[in-house]
Coordinates of C-alpha atoms and ligand atoms in Angstrom, one line a residue:
X1 CA -32.4 97.5 9.3
X2 CA -28.9 96.5 10.4
X3 CA -29.0 94.1 13.3
X4 CA -26.6 94.6 16.2
X5 CA -27.4 91.0 17.3
X6 CA -28.9 88.0 15.7
X7 CA -30.3 85.1 17.7
X8 CA -31.6 81.7 16.9
X9 CA -33.6 80.0 19.7
X10 CA -34.2 76.3 19.7
X11 CA -37.7 76.7 21.2
X12 CA -40.3 79.4 21.5
X13 CA -40.3 79.9 25.3
X14 CA -36.6 80.1 25.2
X15 CA -36.8 82.7 22.5
X16 CA -39.2 84.8 24.6
X17 CA -37.0 84.4 27.6
X18 CA -34.0 85.8 25.5
X19 CA -36.1 88.5 23.9
X20 CA -37.2 89.6 27.4
X21 CA -33.5 89.7 28.6
X22 CA -32.4 91.7 25.6
X23 CA -35.3 94.2 25.9
X24 CA -34.6 94.7 29.6
X25 CA -30.9 95.3 28.8
X26 CA -32.0 98.1 26.4
X27 CA -32.1 96.4 22.9
X28 CA -35.2 96.9 20.8
X29 CA -36.0 93.3 20.1
X30 CA -38.6 91.3 18.1
X31 CA -39.2 87.6 18.4
X32 CA -40.1 85.9 15.1
X33 CA -41.6 82.5 14.6
X34 CA -39.3 80.8 12.2
X35 CA -37.5 82.8 9.5
X36 CA -39.7 85.8 8.8
X37 CA -41.5 86.0 5.5
X38 CA -40.3 88.8 3.3
X39 CA -43.7 90.6 3.7
X40 CA -43.7 90.6 7.5
X41 CA -43.6 94.2 8.6
X42 CA -40.9 94.3 11.3
X43 CA -40.3 97.4 13.4
X44 CA -36.9 99.0 13.5
X45 CA -35.0 96.8 16.0
X46 CA -31.5 96.1 17.3
X47 CA -32.0 92.4 17.7
X48 CA -34.1 89.7 16.2
X49 CA -34.7 86.3 17.9
X50 CA -35.7 83.7 15.4
X51 CA -37.7 81.1 17.2
X52 CA -37.3 77.5 16.0
X53 CA -38.9 74.4 17.3
X54 CA -35.6 72.5 16.9
X55 CA -34.6 71.3 20.4
X56 CA -36.1 67.8 20.1
X57 CA -36.3 67.1 16.4
X58 CA -34.0 65.0 14.3
X59 CA -30.5 66.6 14.3
X60 CA -30.2 67.0 10.5
X61 CA -33.4 69.0 10.4
X62 CA -32.4 71.2 13.3
X63 CA -29.1 72.0 11.4
X64 CA -30.9 72.8 8.2
X65 CA -33.4 75.1 10.0
X66 CA -30.8 76.8 12.1
X67 CA -28.6 77.4 9.0
X68 CA -31.5 79.1 7.2
X69 CA -32.1 81.3 10.2
X70 CA -28.4 82.2 10.4
X71 CA -28.4 83.1 6.7
X72 CA -31.4 85.4 7.2
X73 CA -29.8 87.1 10.3
X74 CA -26.4 87.6 8.7
X75 CA -28.2 89.0 5.6
X76 CA -29.7 91.7 7.9
X77 CA -26.2 92.7 9.1
X78 CA -25.8 90.6 12.2
X79 CA -22.1 90.1 12.7
X80 CA -22.7 88.1 15.8
X81 CA -25.2 85.3 16.1
X82 CA -26.2 83.7 19.5
X83 CA -27.6 80.2 19.3
X84 CA -30.0 80.2 22.3
X85 CA -30.3 76.9 24.0
X86 CA -31.9 75.9 27.3
X87 CA -30.3 77.0 30.5
X88 CA -30.6 73.4 31.6
X89 CA -28.7 72.3 28.4
X90 CA -31.7 70.2 27.2
X91 CA -30.3 67.8 24.6
X92 CA -29.4 64.1 24.1
X93 CA -26.2 62.4 22.8
X94 CA -27.6 62.8 19.3
X95 CA -27.9 66.6 19.7
X96 CA -29.1 69.0 18.9
X97 CA -26.7 71.5 20.6
X98 CA -23.5 70.0 19.2
X99 CA -24.6 69.4 15.6
X100 CA -26.1 72.9 15.3
X101 CA -23.1 74.5 16.8
X102 CA -20.8 72.6 14.5
X103 CA -22.8 73.6 11.4
X104 CA -23.0 77.3 12.4
X105 CA -19.3 77.4 13.3
X106 CA -18.4 75.9 9.9
X107 CA -20.7 78.5 8.1
X108 CA -19.1 81.5 9.8
X109 CA -15.5 80.2 9.9
X110 CA -15.1 80.7 13.6
X111 CA -12.1 79.0 15.2
X112 CA -13.6 78.6 18.7
X113 CA -17.1 79.2 20.1
X114 CA -17.9 80.2 23.7
X115 CA -20.7 78.0 25.2
X116 CA -22.5 78.7 28.5
X117 CA -26.1 78.0 29.7
X118 CA -25.5 80.0 32.9
X119 CA -28.4 82.3 33.8
X120 CA -27.8 83.3 37.5
X121 CA -31.2 85.1 37.8
X122 CA -32.9 81.7 37.5
X123 CA -30.3 79.8 39.5
X124 CA -28.4 78.3 36.6
X125 CA -24.7 78.6 37.2
X126 CA -21.6 76.8 35.7
X127 CA -18.6 76.0 37.7
X128 CA -15.6 73.9 36.5
X129 CA -17.9 73.1 33.5
X130 CA -20.6 71.6 35.7
X131 CA -24.1 73.0 35.5
X132 CA -26.0 73.7 38.7
X133 CA -29.7 74.1 38.9
X134 CA -30.1 76.1 42.1
X135 CA -28.1 74.2 44.7
X136 CA -27.8 70.9 43.0
X137 CA -25.9 69.6 39.9
X138 CA -28.0 69.2 36.8
X139 CA -28.1 65.4 37.1
X140 CA -29.6 65.6 40.6
X141 CA -32.2 68.3 39.6
X142 CA -35.7 67.6 38.4
X143 CA -34.2 67.6 34.8
X144 CA -33.2 64.0 35.4
X145 CA -36.9 63.2 34.8
X146 CA -37.5 65.4 31.8
X147 CA -40.1 63.8 29.5
X148 CA -38.1 64.3 26.3
X149 CA -34.4 64.8 27.3
X150 CA -33.6 63.5 30.8
X151 CA -30.3 65.0 31.8
X152 CA -28.0 62.5 33.6
X153 CA -24.6 64.2 33.4
X154 CA -23.9 67.7 34.8
X155 CA -20.4 68.0 33.2
X156 CA -21.1 70.0 30.1
X157 CA -17.6 69.5 28.6
X158 CA -18.5 65.8 28.5
X159 CA -22.1 66.3 27.4
X160 CA -21.2 68.6 24.5
X161 CA -18.2 66.5 23.4
X162 CA -20.6 63.5 23.0
X163 CA -22.7 65.6 20.6
X164 CA -20.1 67.6 18.7
X165 CA -17.5 66.8 16.0
X166 CA -15.0 69.2 17.6
X167 CA -13.0 68.8 20.8
X168 CA -14.4 70.7 23.8
X169 CA -12.4 72.7 26.3
X170 CA -13.1 74.7 29.5
X171 CA -12.5 78.3 30.5
X172 CA -12.8 78.1 34.2
X173 CA -14.1 80.7 36.7
X174 CA -10.6 81.7 37.9
X175 CA -9.8 82.8 34.3
X176 CA -13.2 84.6 33.9
X177 CA -12.6 86.5 37.1
X178 CA -9.2 87.7 35.8
X179 CA -11.0 89.5 33.0
X180 CA -11.4 89.8 29.3
X181 CA -7.6 89.5 28.4
X182 CA -7.3 86.3 30.4
X183 CA -10.3 84.8 28.7
X184 CA -9.0 85.8 25.3
X185 CA -5.6 84.3 26.0
X186 CA -7.2 81.0 27.2
X187 CA -9.4 80.9 24.1
X188 CA -6.3 81.3 21.9
X189 CA -4.5 78.5 23.8
X190 CA -7.5 76.2 23.3
X191 CA -7.9 77.1 19.6
X192 CA -4.2 76.4 19.0
X193 CA -4.8 72.9 20.2
X194 CA -7.6 72.5 17.6
X195 CA -10.4 72.8 20.2
X196 CA -13.4 74.3 18.6
X197 CA -15.8 74.9 21.5
X198 CA -15.1 76.1 25.1
X199 CA -17.6 75.7 27.9
X200 CA -17.1 78.8 30.0
X201 CA -17.9 79.1 33.7
X202 CA -20.2 81.9 35.0
X203 CA -21.8 82.3 38.5
X204 CA -22.7 86.0 38.6
X205 CA -23.9 88.5 36.1
X206 CA -20.5 90.2 36.2
X207 CA -19.0 87.0 34.8
X208 CA -21.5 87.1 31.9
X209 CA -20.5 90.8 31.3
X210 CA -16.9 89.7 30.9
X211 CA -18.0 86.8 28.6
X212 CA -20.2 89.2 26.6
X213 CA -17.3 91.6 25.9
X214 CA -15.2 88.7 24.6
X215 CA -17.9 86.8 22.8
X216 CA -19.2 89.9 21.0
X217 CA -15.9 90.1 19.0
X218 CA -16.5 86.6 17.7
X219 CA -19.1 85.6 15.1
X220 CA -21.0 82.9 17.1
X221 CA -21.8 82.0 20.6
X222 CA -24.0 79.3 22.2
X223 CA -25.9 79.8 25.5
X224 CA -28.9 80.8 27.4
X225 CA -30.3 84.2 28.3
X226 CA -27.3 84.9 30.6
X227 CA -24.9 85.2 27.7
X228 CA -27.6 87.2 25.9
X229 CA -27.4 89.6 28.9
X230 CA -23.6 89.8 28.6
X231 CA -23.8 90.5 24.8
X232 CA -26.5 93.1 25.2
X233 CA -24.6 94.9 27.9
X234 CA -21.5 94.9 25.8
X235 CA -23.4 96.4 22.9
X236 CA -24.8 99.1 25.1
X237 CA -21.6 99.9 26.9
X238 CA -19.7 100.2 23.6
X239 CA -22.3 102.6 22.2
X240 CA -23.1 100.3 19.3
X241 CA -26.7 100.3 20.6
X242 CA -28.3 103.3 22.2
X243 CA -30.2 101.8 25.2
X244 CA -33.8 102.8 24.6
X245 CA -36.0 99.7 24.6
X246 CA -38.8 99.7 27.2
X247 CA -41.2 97.0 26.2
X248 CA -44.0 99.6 26.8
X249 CA -45.5 99.4 23.2
X250 CA -46.5 95.8 23.8
X251 CA -48.6 96.6 26.9
X252 CA -51.8 98.0 25.3
X253 CA -54.8 96.0 26.7
X254 CA -56.7 93.6 24.4
X255 CA -59.5 92.4 26.7
X256 CA -61.6 89.3 26.0
X257 CA -61.6 85.9 27.6
X258 CA -58.4 84.4 29.0
X259 CA -57.2 80.8 29.2
X260 CA -54.1 78.9 30.4
X261 CA -52.7 75.7 28.9
X262 CA -50.1 73.5 30.6
X263 CA -48.2 70.7 28.9
X264 CA -45.0 71.1 30.9
X265 CA -44.5 68.3 33.5
X266 CA -41.8 70.2 35.4
X267 CA -42.0 70.4 39.2
X268 CA -42.4 74.2 38.9
X269 CA -45.4 73.8 36.6
X270 CA -47.0 71.1 38.8
X271 CA -46.8 73.4 41.8
X272 CA -48.1 76.4 39.8
X273 CA -51.1 74.3 38.6
X274 CA -51.9 73.2 42.2
X275 CA -52.0 76.8 43.2
X276 CA -54.1 77.8 40.2
X277 CA -56.7 75.2 41.3
X278 CA -57.6 77.5 44.2
X279 CA -58.6 80.4 42.0
X280 CA -59.7 79.1 38.6
X281 CA -61.4 76.0 37.1
X282 CA -58.9 73.4 36.0
X283 CA -59.4 70.5 33.6
X284 CA -56.9 67.7 33.6
X285 CA -56.7 66.0 30.3
X286 CA -56.7 62.2 30.1
X287 CA -53.7 61.1 28.0
X288 CA -55.3 57.6 27.4
X289 CA -58.3 59.3 25.8
X290 CA -56.0 61.3 23.6
X291 CA -54.7 58.1 22.1
X292 CA -57.8 55.8 22.3
X293 CA -60.9 57.9 21.6
X294 CA -59.1 60.9 20.0
X295 CA -61.9 63.2 21.2
X296 CA -60.1 64.8 24.2
X297 CA -59.7 68.2 22.6
X298 CA -63.4 68.4 21.8
X299 CA -64.3 67.3 25.4
X300 CA -61.9 70.0 26.7
X301 CA -63.5 72.6 24.5
X302 CA -67.0 71.6 25.5
X303 CA -65.9 72.0 29.1
X304 CA -64.2 75.3 28.5
X305 CA -66.7 77.3 26.3
X306 CA -69.5 77.8 28.9
X307 CA -66.9 78.9 31.5
X308 CA -65.0 81.5 29.5
X309 CA -67.3 84.3 30.3
X310 CA -66.8 83.8 34.0
X311 CA -63.1 84.3 34.1
X312 CA -59.8 82.5 33.3
X313 CA -59.5 78.7 33.3
X314 CA -56.7 76.2 32.9
X315 CA -56.4 73.0 30.8
X316 CA -53.5 70.8 31.6
X317 CA -52.0 67.5 30.4
X318 CA -49.2 67.9 32.9
X319 CA -48.6 64.8 35.2
X320 CA -46.1 63.5 37.7
X321 CA -42.9 61.7 36.5
X322 CA -44.5 58.3 37.3
X323 CA -47.7 59.0 35.2
X324 CA -45.6 60.4 32.4
X325 CA -43.4 57.3 32.4
X326 CA -46.5 55.1 32.3
X327 CA -47.9 56.9 29.2
X328 CA -44.5 56.8 27.5
X329 CA -43.9 53.1 28.1
X330 CA -47.3 52.5 26.5
X331 CA -47.1 54.8 23.5
X332 CA -43.5 55.7 23.1
X333 CA -41.8 58.9 24.3
X334 CA -41.9 60.9 21.1
X335 CA -45.3 59.7 20.0
X336 CA -46.8 60.5 23.4
X337 CA -45.2 64.0 23.4
X338 CA -46.3 64.8 19.9
X339 CA -49.9 63.6 20.3
X340 CA -50.3 65.6 23.5
X341 CA -48.8 68.7 22.0
X342 CA -51.2 68.4 19.0
X343 CA -54.1 68.0 21.3
X344 CA -53.0 71.2 23.1
X345 CA -52.8 73.0 19.7
X346 CA -56.3 71.8 18.8
X347 CA -57.6 73.2 22.1
X348 CA -55.8 76.5 21.7
X349 CA -57.3 76.9 18.2
X350 CA -60.7 76.1 19.5
X351 CA -60.3 78.6 22.4
X352 CA -59.2 81.4 20.0
X353 CA -62.2 80.6 17.7
X354 CA -64.3 81.0 20.9
X355 CA -62.9 84.5 21.4
X356 CA -59.9 83.9 23.7
X357 CA -57.3 86.7 23.1
X358 CA -55.2 86.2 26.2
X359 CA -53.4 82.9 26.4
X360 CA -50.8 81.6 28.9
X361 CA -49.0 78.4 27.8
X362 CA -46.6 76.4 30.0
X363 CA -43.9 74.3 28.3
X364 CA -41.5 75.0 25.4
X365 CA -42.7 72.2 23.1
X366 CA -46.3 72.8 24.1
X367 CA -45.9 76.5 23.3
X368 CA -44.3 75.7 20.0
X369 CA -47.2 73.5 18.9
X370 CA -49.8 76.1 20.0
X371 CA -48.1 79.2 18.4
X372 CA -47.6 77.2 15.2
X373 CA -51.2 76.3 15.1
X374 CA -52.3 79.9 15.7
X375 CA -50.0 80.9 12.8
X376 CA -48.6 83.8 14.8
X377 CA -45.6 85.2 12.9
X378 CA -43.9 87.2 15.6
X379 CA -44.1 88.9 19.0
X380 CA -43.2 92.2 20.6
X381 CA -42.0 92.0 24.2
X382 CA -44.0 93.5 27.0
X383 CA -43.9 93.5 30.8
X384 CA -41.9 90.9 32.7
X385 CA -44.1 88.4 34.5
X386 CA -41.2 86.4 36.1
X387 CA -37.6 86.0 35.3
X388 CA -37.4 84.8 31.7
X389 CA -41.1 85.2 31.0
X390 CA -42.5 88.3 29.4
X391 CA -46.0 89.3 28.2
X392 CA -45.9 88.9 24.4
X393 CA -48.0 90.9 21.9
X394 CA -48.6 89.0 18.7
X395 CA -47.6 90.9 15.5
X396 CA -49.2 89.9 12.2
X397 CA -51.7 87.5 13.8
X398 CA -54.8 86.7 11.7
X399 CA -57.0 87.2 14.8
X400 CA -55.7 90.7 15.4
X401 CA -54.4 91.8 18.8
X402 CA -53.5 89.0 21.1
X403 CA -51.5 88.7 24.3
X404 CA -49.6 85.5 25.1
X405 CA -47.2 84.3 27.8
X406 CA -45.0 81.4 26.9
X407 CA -43.5 79.9 30.1
X408 CA -40.5 77.7 30.1
X409 CA -41.3 74.7 32.1
X410 CA -39.1 75.5 35.0
X411 CA -39.7 79.2 35.2
X412 CA -42.1 81.4 37.2
X413 CA -43.1 81.7 40.9
X414 CA -45.7 79.5 42.6
X415 CA -48.6 81.8 41.6
X416 CA -47.4 82.1 38.0
X417 CA -50.7 81.7 36.3
X418 CA -52.4 84.5 38.3
X419 CA -49.3 86.7 38.0
X420 CA -49.4 86.3 34.3
X421 CA -53.1 87.1 33.9
X422 CA -52.7 90.1 36.2
X423 CA -50.4 91.7 33.6
X424 CA -52.3 90.6 30.5
X425 CA -55.2 93.0 30.4
Ligands
ATP501 N1 -49.2 63.4 30.8 C1 -48.2 63.4 29.9 N2 -47.6 62.2 29.6 C2 -46.6 62.1 28.7 N3 -46.1 63.2 28.1 C3 -46.6 64.4 28.4 C4 -47.7 64.6 29.3 N4 -48.1 65.8 29.4 C5 -47.2 66.5 28.6 N5 -46.4 65.6 28.0 C6 -45.3 66.0 27.0 O1 -44.2 66.4 27.7 C7 -43.5 67.4 26.9 C8 -43.3 68.6 27.8 O2 -42.4 69.4 27.1 P1 -42.5 71.0 27.2 O3 -41.3 71.5 26.4 O4 -43.9 71.4 26.7 O5 -42.4 71.3 28.7 P2 -41.0 71.5 29.5 O6 -40.0 70.6 29.0 O7 -41.3 71.5 31.0 O8 -40.7 73.0 29.2 P3 -39.3 73.7 28.7 O9 -38.9 73.0 27.4 O10 -39.8 75.1 28.4 O11 -38.4 73.6 29.8 C9 -44.3 67.7 25.7 O12 -43.9 66.9 24.6 C10 -45.7 67.2 26.2 O13 -46.6 66.9 25.1
LIG502 O1 -33.1 78.9 29.1 C1 -34.2 78.4 29.6 O2 -34.2 77.7 30.6 C2 -35.4 78.7 28.9 O3 -35.4 79.9 28.2 C3 -35.7 77.6 28.0 O4 -35.2 77.5 26.9 C4 -36.6 76.5 28.5 O5 -37.3 75.9 27.4

């Protein structure tokens, strides 16, 4: 297998978002959980997205794991590696986007790396280096209240410079609009000044196509699904990949009980949960019981088991920003996040032991904890539920055929949970 494109994603929902984008653009794609074991039977593919859970861990560990993934991908022939980050640039001044980018750049000897989280299909655009989420700058969007990495600065040149060893420059929209030669010239100009990373503006998919044509000739890029789209279209238009992925193989029904788990506290997820309450039973976990009595997972499973035969259900820890802040001030931000994620993983494991084979999970960190616990080594990409969220068919899972949907916190329409279950037969 010689890969046309190698990708390292810093969380599992982000990985499935990217795998979805690449598949829709015609690349045969597989998503692996971590660096694949040598004995994992992978189909013949154009792209592999190695999913890491490295967005919110200590920067040194994120670097080590990303480097191992890069080595594996390069060893399979990937001349270009995309480091997939969140379209809302989720990170802190300690990283992990900057430190991982610096390390991968050192490893591949790249002079300058293009960076853009733009993903217009989901309303993420970058103009003059400022990230917009829909109509508002990042720092005015709901991301200002993110439980793990609240985003308070929309200027990505500044944000990345605080995390990186290299100087960070800008390729503005006017340059992108002038085309590939103008972008290449601007990159040479920046590189000559010793600038090692360039945030590049993109507002429309056509901007990402220009970016993909330029980035594909480099060894490394950093961005969200939008730059993945650009890279994939460049591979197809150059004939390096014969566009033939359909995602159809992943669509074979598995049947069995279905359940949804939500650990995301994003506005989108809170709205989706409120709508789900109208059509399925919903259990709201009590974070205090998670810490004090430590029996919340067992209580949730006792609630769920007798209901599974009647149809899908939803179990959620998600809460409003005020409630999240109260839990965090009592137990600490990371400890609270970790304990709740592990409770979700306990519940997922118990549900699967009770026969659940169709599982929808909302939230990147939450999905990471769940998929790790279920020891699923990889996924094939199926139908698209919403922009950035495909149906996933587990490959190599101990339980046999299983369908999952891993929803990034901010993605999906108001009826996401029913939309997902409708496609997961
Ligand atoms: N009630 C709560 N109080 C405090 N923290 C919570 C609560 N519910 C969930 N959390 C934690 O908040 C974090 C949510 O992160 P997660 O990545 O799962 O969702 P997200 O950030 O909305 O999604 P994405 O990363 O895909 O955008 C997790 O660490 C989760 O355990
Ligand atoms: O890019 C995005 O917004 C998503 O794929 C994601 O990474 C959220 O966790």
